[in-house]
PDB file of C-alpha atoms and ligand atoms in Angstrom:
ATOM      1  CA  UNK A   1     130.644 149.930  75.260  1.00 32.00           C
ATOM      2  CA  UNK A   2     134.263 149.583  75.108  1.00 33.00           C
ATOM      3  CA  UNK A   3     136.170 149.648  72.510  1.00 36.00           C
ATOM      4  CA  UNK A   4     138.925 147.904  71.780  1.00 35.00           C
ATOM      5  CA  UNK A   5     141.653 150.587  72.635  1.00 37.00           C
ATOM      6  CA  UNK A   6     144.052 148.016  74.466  1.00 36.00           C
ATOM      7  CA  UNK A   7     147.024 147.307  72.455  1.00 39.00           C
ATOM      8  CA  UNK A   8     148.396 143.957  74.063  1.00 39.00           C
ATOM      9  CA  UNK A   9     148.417 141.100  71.324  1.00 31.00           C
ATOM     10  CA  UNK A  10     148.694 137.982  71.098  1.00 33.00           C
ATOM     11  CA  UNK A  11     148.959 135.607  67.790  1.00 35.00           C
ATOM     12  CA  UNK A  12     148.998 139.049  65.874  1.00 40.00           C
ATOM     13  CA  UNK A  13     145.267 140.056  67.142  1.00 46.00           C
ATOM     14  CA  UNK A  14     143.674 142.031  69.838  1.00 79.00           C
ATOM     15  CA  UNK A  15     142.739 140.366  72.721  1.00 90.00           C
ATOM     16  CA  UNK A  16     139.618 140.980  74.529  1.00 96.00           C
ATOM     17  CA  UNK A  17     139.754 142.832  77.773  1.00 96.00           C
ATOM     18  CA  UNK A  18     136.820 141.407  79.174  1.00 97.00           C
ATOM     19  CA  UNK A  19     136.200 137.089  78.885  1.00 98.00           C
ATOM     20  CA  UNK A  20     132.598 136.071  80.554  1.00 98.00           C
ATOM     21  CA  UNK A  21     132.946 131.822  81.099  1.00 98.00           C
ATOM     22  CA  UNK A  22     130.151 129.649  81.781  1.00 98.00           C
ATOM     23  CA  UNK A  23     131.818 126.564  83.384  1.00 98.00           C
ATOM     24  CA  UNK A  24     129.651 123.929  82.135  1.00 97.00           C
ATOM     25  CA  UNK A  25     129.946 119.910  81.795  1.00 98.00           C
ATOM     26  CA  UNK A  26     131.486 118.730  85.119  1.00 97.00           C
ATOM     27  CA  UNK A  27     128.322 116.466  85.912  1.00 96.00           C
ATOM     28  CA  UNK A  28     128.558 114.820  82.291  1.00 98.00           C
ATOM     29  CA  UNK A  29     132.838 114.825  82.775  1.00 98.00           C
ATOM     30  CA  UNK A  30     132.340 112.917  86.267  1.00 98.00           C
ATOM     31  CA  UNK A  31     129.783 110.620  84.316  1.00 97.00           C
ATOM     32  CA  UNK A  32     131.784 109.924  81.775  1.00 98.00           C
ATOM     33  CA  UNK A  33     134.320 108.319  84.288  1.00 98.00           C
ATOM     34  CA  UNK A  34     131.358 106.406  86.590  1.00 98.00           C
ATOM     35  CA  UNK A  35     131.715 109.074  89.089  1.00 97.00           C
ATOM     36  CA  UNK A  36     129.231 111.567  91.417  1.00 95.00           C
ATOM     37  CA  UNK A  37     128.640 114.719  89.916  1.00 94.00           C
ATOM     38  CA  UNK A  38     129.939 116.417  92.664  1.00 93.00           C
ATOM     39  CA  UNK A  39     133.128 115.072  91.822  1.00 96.00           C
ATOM     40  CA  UNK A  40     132.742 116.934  88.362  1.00 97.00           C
ATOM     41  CA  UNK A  41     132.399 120.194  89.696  1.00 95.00           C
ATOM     42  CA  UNK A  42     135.787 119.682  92.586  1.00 95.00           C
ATOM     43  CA  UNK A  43     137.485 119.140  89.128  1.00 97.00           C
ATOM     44  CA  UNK A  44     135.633 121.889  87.463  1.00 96.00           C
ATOM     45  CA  UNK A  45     137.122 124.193  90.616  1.00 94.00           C
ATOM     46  CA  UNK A  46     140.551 123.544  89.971  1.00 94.00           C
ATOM     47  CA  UNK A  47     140.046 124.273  86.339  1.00 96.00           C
ATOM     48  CA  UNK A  48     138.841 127.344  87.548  1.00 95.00           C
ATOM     49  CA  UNK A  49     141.629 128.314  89.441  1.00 93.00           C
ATOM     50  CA  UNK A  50     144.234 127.594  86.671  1.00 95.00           C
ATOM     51  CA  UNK A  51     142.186 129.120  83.644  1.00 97.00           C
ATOM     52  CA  UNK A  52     141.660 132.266  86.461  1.00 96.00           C
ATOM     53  CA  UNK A  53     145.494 132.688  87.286  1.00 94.00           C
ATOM     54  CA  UNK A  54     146.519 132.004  82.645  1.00 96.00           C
ATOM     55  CA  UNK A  55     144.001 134.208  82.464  1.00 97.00           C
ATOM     56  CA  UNK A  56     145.733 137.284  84.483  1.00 96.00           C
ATOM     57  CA  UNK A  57     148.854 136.032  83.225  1.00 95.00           C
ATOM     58  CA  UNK A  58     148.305 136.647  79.696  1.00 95.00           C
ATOM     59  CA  UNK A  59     146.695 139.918  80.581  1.00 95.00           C
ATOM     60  CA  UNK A  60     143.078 139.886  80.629  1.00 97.00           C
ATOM     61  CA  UNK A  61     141.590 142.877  82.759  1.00 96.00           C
ATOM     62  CA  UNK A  62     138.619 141.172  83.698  1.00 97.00           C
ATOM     63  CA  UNK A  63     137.421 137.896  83.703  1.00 98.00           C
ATOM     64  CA  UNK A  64     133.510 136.881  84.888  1.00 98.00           C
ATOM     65  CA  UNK A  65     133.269 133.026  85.940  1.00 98.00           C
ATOM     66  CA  UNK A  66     128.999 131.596  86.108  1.00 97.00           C
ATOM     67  CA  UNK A  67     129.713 129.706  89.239  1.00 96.00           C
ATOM     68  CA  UNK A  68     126.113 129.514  90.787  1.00 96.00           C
ATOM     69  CA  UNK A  69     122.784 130.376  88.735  1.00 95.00           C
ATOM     70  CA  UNK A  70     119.537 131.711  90.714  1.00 95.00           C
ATOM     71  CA  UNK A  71     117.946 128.548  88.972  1.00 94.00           C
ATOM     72  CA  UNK A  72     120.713 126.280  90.514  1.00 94.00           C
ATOM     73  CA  UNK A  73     118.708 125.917  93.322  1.00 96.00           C
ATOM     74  CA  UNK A  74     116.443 122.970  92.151  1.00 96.00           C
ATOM     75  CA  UNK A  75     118.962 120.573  91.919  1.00 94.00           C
ATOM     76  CA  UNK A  76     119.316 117.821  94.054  1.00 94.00           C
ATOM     77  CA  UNK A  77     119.860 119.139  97.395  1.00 95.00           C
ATOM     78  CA  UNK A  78     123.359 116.785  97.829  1.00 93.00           C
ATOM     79  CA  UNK A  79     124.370 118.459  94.926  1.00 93.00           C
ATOM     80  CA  UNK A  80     124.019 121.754  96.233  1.00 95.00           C
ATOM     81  CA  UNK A  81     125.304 120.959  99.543  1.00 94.00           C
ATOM     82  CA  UNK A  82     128.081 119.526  97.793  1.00 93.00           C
ATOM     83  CA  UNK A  83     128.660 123.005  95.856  1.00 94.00           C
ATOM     84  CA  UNK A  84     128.522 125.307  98.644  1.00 95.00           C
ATOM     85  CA  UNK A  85     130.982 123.040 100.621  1.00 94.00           C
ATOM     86  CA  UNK A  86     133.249 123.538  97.387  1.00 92.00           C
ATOM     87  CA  UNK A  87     132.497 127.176  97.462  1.00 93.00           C
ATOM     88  CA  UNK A  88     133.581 127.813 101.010  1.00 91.00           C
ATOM     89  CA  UNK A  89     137.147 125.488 100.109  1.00 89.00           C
ATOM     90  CA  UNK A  90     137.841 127.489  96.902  1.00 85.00           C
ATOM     91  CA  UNK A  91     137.073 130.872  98.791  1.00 84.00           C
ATOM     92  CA  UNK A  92     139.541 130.092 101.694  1.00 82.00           C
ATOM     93  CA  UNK A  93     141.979 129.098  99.081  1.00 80.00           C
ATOM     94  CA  UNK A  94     141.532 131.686  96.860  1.00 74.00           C
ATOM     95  CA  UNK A  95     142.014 134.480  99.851  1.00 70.00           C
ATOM     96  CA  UNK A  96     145.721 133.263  99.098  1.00 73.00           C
ATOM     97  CA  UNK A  97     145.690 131.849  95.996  1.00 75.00           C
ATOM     98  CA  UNK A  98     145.387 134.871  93.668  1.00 85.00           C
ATOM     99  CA  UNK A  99     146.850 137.077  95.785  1.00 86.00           C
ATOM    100  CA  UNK A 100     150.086 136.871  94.085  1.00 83.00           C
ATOM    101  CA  UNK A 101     148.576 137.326  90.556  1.00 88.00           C
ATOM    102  CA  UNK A 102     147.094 140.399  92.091  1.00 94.00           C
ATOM    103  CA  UNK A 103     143.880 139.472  91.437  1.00 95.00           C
ATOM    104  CA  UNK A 104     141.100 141.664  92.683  1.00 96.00           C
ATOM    105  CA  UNK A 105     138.133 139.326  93.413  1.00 95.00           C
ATOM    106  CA  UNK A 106     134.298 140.199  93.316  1.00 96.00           C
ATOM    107  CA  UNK A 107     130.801 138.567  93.381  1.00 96.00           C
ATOM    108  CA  UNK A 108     128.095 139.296  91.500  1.00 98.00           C
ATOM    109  CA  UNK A 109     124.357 138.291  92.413  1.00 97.00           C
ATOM    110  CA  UNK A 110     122.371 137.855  95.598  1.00 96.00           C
ATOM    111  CA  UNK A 111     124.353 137.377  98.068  1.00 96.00           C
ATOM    112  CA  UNK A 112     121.830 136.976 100.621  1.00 95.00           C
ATOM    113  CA  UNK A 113     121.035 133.401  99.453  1.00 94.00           C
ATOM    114  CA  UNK A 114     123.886 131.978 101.177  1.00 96.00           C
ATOM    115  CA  UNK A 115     124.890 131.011 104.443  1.00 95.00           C
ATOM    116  CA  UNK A 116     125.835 133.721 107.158  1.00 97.00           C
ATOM    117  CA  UNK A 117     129.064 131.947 106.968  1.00 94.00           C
ATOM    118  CA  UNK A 118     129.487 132.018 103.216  1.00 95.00           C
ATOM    119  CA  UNK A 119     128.794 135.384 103.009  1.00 96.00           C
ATOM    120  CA  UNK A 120     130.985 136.362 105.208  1.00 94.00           C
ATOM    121  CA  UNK A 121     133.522 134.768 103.865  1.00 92.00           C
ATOM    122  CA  UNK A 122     132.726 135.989 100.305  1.00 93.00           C
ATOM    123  CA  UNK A 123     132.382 139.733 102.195  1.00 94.00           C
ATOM    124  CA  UNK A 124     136.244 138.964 103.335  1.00 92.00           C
ATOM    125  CA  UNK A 125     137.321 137.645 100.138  1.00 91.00           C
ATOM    126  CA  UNK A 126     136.738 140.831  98.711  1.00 93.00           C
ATOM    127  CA  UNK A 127     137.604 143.254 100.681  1.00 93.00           C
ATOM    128  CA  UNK A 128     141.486 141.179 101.323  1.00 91.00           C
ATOM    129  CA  UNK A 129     141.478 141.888  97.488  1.00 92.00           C
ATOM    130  CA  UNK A 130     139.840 145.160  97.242  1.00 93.00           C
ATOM    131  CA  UNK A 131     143.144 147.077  97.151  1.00 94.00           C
ATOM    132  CA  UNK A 132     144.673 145.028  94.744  1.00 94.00           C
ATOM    133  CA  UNK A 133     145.567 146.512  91.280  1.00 95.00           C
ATOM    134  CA  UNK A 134     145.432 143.394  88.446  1.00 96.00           C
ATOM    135  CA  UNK A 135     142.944 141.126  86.942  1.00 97.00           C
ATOM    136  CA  UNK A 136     139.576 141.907  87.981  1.00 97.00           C
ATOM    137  CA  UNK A 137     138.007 138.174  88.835  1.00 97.00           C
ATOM    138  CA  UNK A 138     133.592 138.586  89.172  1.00 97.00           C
ATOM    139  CA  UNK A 139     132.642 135.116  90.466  1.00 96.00           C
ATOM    140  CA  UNK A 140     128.758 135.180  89.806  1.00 97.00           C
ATOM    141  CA  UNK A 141     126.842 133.261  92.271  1.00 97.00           C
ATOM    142  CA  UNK A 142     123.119 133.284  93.305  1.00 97.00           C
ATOM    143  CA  UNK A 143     123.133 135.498  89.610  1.00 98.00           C
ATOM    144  CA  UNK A 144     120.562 135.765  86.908  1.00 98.00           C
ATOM    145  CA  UNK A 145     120.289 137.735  83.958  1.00 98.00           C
ATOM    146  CA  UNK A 146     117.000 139.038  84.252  1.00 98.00           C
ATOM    147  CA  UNK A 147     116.822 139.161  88.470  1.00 97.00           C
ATOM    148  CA  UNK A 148     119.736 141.269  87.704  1.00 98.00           C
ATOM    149  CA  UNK A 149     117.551 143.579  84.848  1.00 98.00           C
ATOM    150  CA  UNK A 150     114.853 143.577  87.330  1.00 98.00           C
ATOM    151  CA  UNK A 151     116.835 144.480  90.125  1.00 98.00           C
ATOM    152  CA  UNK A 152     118.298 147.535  88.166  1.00 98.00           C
ATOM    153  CA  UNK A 153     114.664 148.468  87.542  1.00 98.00           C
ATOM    154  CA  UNK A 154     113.450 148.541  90.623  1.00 98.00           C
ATOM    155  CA  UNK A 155     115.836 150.447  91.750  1.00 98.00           C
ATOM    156  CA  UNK A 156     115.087 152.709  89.336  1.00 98.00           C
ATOM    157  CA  UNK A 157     111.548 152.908  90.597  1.00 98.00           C
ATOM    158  CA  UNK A 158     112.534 154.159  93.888  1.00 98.00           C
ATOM    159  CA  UNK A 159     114.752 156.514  92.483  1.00 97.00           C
ATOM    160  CA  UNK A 160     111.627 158.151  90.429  1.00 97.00           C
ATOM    161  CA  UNK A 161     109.602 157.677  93.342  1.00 98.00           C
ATOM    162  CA  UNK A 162     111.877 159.667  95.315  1.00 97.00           C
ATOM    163  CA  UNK A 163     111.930 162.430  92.905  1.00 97.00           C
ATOM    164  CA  UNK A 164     116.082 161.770  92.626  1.00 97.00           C
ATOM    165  CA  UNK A 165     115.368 161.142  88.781  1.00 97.00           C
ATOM    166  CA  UNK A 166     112.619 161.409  86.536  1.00 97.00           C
ATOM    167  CA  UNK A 167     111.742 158.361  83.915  1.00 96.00           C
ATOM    168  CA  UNK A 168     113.014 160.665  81.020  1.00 97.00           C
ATOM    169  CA  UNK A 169     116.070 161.451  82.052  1.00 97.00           C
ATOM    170  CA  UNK A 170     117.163 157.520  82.624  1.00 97.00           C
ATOM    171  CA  UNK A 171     119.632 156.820  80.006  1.00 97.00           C
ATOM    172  CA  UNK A 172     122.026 153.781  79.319  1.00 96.00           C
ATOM    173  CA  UNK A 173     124.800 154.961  81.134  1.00 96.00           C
ATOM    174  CA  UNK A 174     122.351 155.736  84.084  1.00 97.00           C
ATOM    175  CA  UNK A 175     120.937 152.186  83.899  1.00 97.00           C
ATOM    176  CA  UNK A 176     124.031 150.127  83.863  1.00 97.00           C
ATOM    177  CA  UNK A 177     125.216 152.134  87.140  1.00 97.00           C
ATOM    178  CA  UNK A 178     122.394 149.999  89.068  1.00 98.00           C
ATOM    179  CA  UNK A 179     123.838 146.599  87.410  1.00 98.00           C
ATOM    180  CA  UNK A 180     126.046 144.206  89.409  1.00 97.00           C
ATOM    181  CA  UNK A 181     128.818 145.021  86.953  1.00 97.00           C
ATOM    182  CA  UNK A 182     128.691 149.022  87.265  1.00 96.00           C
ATOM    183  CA  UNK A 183     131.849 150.765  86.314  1.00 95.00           C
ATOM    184  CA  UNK A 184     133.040 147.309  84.145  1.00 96.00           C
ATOM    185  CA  UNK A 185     133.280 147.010  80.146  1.00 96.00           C
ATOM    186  CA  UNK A 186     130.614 144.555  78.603  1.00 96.00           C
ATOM    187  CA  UNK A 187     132.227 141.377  77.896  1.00 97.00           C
ATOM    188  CA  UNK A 188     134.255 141.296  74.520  1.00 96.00           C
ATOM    189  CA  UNK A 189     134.169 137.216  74.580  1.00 97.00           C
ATOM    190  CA  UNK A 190     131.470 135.109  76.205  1.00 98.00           C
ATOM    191  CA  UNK A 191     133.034 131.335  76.017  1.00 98.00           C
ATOM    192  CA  UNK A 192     130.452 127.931  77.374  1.00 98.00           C
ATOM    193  CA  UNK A 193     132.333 124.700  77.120  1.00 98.00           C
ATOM    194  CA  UNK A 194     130.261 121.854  77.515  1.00 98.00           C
ATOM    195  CA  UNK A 195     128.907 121.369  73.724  1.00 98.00           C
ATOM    196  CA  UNK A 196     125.366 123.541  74.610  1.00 97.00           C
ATOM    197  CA  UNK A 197     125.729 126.945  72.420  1.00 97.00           C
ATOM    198  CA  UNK A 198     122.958 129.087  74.711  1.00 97.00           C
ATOM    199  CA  UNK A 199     123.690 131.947  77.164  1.00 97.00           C
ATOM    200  CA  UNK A 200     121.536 130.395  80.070  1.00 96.00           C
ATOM    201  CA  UNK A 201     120.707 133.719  81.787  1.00 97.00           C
ATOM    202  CA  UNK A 202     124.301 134.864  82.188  1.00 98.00           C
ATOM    203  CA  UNK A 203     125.054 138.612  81.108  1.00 98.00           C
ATOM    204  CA  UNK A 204     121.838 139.631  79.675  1.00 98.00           C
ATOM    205  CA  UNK A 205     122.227 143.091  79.202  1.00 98.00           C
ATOM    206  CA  UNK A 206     126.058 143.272  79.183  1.00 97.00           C
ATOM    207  CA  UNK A 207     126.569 140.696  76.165  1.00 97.00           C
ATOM    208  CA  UNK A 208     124.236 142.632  73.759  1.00 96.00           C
ATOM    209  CA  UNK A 209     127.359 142.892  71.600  1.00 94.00           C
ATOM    210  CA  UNK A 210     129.707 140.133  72.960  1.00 95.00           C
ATOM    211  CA  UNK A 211     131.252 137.759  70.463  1.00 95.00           C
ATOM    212  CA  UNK A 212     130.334 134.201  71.461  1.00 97.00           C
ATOM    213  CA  UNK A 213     132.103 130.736  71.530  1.00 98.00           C
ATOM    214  CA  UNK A 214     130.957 127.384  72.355  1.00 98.00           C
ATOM    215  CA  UNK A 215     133.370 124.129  72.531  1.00 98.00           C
ATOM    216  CA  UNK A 216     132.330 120.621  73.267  1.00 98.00           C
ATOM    217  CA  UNK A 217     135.471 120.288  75.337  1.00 98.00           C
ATOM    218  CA  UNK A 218     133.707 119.717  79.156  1.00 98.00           C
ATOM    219  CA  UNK A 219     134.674 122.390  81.862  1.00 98.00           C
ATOM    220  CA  UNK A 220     137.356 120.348  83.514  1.00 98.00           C
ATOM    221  CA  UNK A 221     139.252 119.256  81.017  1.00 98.00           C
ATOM    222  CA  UNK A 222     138.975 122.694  79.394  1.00 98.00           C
ATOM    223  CA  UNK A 223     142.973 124.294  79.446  1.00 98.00           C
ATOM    224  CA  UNK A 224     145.280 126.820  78.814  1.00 98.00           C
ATOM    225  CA  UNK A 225     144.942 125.956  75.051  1.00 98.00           C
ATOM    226  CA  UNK A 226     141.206 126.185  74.631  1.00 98.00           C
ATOM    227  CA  UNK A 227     141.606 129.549  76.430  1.00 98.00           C
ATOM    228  CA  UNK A 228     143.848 130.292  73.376  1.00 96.00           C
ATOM    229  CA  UNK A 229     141.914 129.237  70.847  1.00 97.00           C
ATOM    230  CA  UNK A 230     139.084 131.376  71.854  1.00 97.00           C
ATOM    231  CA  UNK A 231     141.246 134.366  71.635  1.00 96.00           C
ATOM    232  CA  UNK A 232     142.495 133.122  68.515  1.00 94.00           C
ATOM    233  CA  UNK A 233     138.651 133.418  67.213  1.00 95.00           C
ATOM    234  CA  UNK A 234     137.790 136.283  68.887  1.00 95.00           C
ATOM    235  CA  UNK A 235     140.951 138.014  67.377  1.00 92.00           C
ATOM    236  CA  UNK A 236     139.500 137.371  64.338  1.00 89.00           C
ATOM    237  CA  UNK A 237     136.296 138.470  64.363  1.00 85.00           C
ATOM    238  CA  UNK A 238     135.274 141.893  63.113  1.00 75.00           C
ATOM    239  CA  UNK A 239     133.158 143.958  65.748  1.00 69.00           C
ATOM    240  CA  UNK A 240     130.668 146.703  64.126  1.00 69.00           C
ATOM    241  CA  UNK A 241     128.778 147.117  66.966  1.00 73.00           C
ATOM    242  CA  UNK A 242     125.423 147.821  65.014  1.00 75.00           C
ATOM    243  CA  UNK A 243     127.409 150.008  62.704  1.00 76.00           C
ATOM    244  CA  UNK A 244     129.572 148.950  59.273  1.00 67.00           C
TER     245      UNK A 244
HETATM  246  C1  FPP B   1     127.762 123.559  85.411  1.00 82.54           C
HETATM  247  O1  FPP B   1     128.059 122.206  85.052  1.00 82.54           O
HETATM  248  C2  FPP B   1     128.561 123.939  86.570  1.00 82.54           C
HETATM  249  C3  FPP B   1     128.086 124.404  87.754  1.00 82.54           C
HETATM  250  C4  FPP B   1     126.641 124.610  88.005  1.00 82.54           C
HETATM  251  C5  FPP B   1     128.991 124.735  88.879  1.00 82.54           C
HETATM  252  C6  FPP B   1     130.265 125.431  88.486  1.00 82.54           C
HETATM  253  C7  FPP B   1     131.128 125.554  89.684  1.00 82.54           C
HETATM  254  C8  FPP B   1     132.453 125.336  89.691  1.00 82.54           C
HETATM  255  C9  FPP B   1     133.233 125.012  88.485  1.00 82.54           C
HETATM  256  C10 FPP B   1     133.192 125.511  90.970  1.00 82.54           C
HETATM  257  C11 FPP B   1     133.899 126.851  90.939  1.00 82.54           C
HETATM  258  C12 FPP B   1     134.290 127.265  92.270  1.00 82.54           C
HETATM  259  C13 FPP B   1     134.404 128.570  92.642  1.00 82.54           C
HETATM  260  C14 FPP B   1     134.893 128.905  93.996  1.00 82.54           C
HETATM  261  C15 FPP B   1     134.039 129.685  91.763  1.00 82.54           C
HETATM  262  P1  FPP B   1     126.899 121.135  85.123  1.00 82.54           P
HETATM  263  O2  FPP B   1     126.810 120.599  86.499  1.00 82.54           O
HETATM  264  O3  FPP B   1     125.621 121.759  84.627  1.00 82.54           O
HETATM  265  O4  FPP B   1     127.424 120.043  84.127  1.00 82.54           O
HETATM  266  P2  FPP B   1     126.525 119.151  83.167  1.00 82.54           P
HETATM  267  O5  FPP B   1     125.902 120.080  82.182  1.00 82.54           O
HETATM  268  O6  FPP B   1     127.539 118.248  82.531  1.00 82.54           O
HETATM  269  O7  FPP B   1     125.540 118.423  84.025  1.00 82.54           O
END
């Protein structure tokens, strides 16, 4: 668990060194204006790409986007199509695009899902950025909470089956080593635009302690502001972390 040990402020409070997003309400933004959904989520992209480089600007070390759920599979399959399309675009773009914020960019979740072609792509995308010393950017796609927890556990299995560790000797350290975010601090702030105030499978085990905020501003209108405000509250807030 990290603490908060950083001493960068802004508005006179600490700000969080880890910011989870779930980038929801581009279908309902694109309906609001009589448009396809898929248009929603091209403007939810560029969103992304702003909030991604205020976020490095104003000092964030990591920042975890929920681009693609495992469950986002059973929507319509235009709307998929369109969203891989997008994801290959923003990829290319981003190969440049952060590279002079210095963002280093990673993916979390099954990768395998994807195209050979996206993958490699994603494959590329990180290792261009792999060197790189600023914001750390995990772009979750193809990720679930739980597939992740279950993952980590049976990987755990084979590790007891293979007599490298025994079940007694797993602790919490040892368990978060097999997550997708191993070596990362837990979130401090988890923020969901998009009016719904749930977590949707995003950062089970990581946000056991996160502090959470929900705005009914939609994804692609959300801005440099909102981004503010939410480290306004989360500046605010006094962590205990189970203690007093
Ligand atoms: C949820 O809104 C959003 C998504 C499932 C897709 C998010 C993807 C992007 C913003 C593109 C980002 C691109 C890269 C390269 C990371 P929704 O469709 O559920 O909206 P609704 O709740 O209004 O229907």
């Amino acid at each position: 668990m990290i603490e908060l040990k950083q001493e960068e402020r802004r508005s006179g409070g600490a700000i969080p060194a880890h910011i989870a997003i779930i980038m929801d309400g581009n279908g309902r933004w694109a309906k609001k204006r009589g448009l396809p959904r898929s248009v929603g989520h091209t403007a939810g992209a560029t969103t992304f790409r702003h909030i991604t480089r205020c976020a490095s600007r104003m000092g964030i070390k990591y920042l975890t986007v929920y681009a693609f759920s495992t469950e986002n599979w059973k929507r319509p399959a235009d709307e998929v199509d369109a969203l891989m399309k997008l994801f290959h675009k923003y990829l290319v773009d981003s190969l440049t695009d952060f590279r002079d914020d210095d963002v280093v960019v990673r993916f979390i979740g099954d990768k395998s899902g994807f195209s050979q072609s996206l993958q490699r792509l994603i494959n590329e995308t990180e290792e261009v950025s792999r060197d790189r010393t600023g914001m750390v950017l995990n772009i979750a796609m193809n990720y679930g909470g739980r597939d992740e927890i279950l993952r980590a556990v049976k990987s755990l299995c084979h590790d007891c089956a293979d007599r490298k560790i025994s079940p007694e000797e797993i602790t919490e350290e040892i368990f978060e080593k097999h997550l997708y975010t191993s070596g990362q601090p837990d979130p401090d702030l988890l923020i969901r635009p998009g009016g719904e105030a749930r977590i949707s499978n995003f950062l089970l085990y990581q946000s056991a302690y996160t502090e959470l905020y929900f705005t009914d501003v939609l994804w692609p209108d959300f801005s440099e502001d909102d981004l503010i405000r939410a480290i306004d509250y989360y500046s605010k807030r006094s962590r205990r972390f189970g203690g007093v």
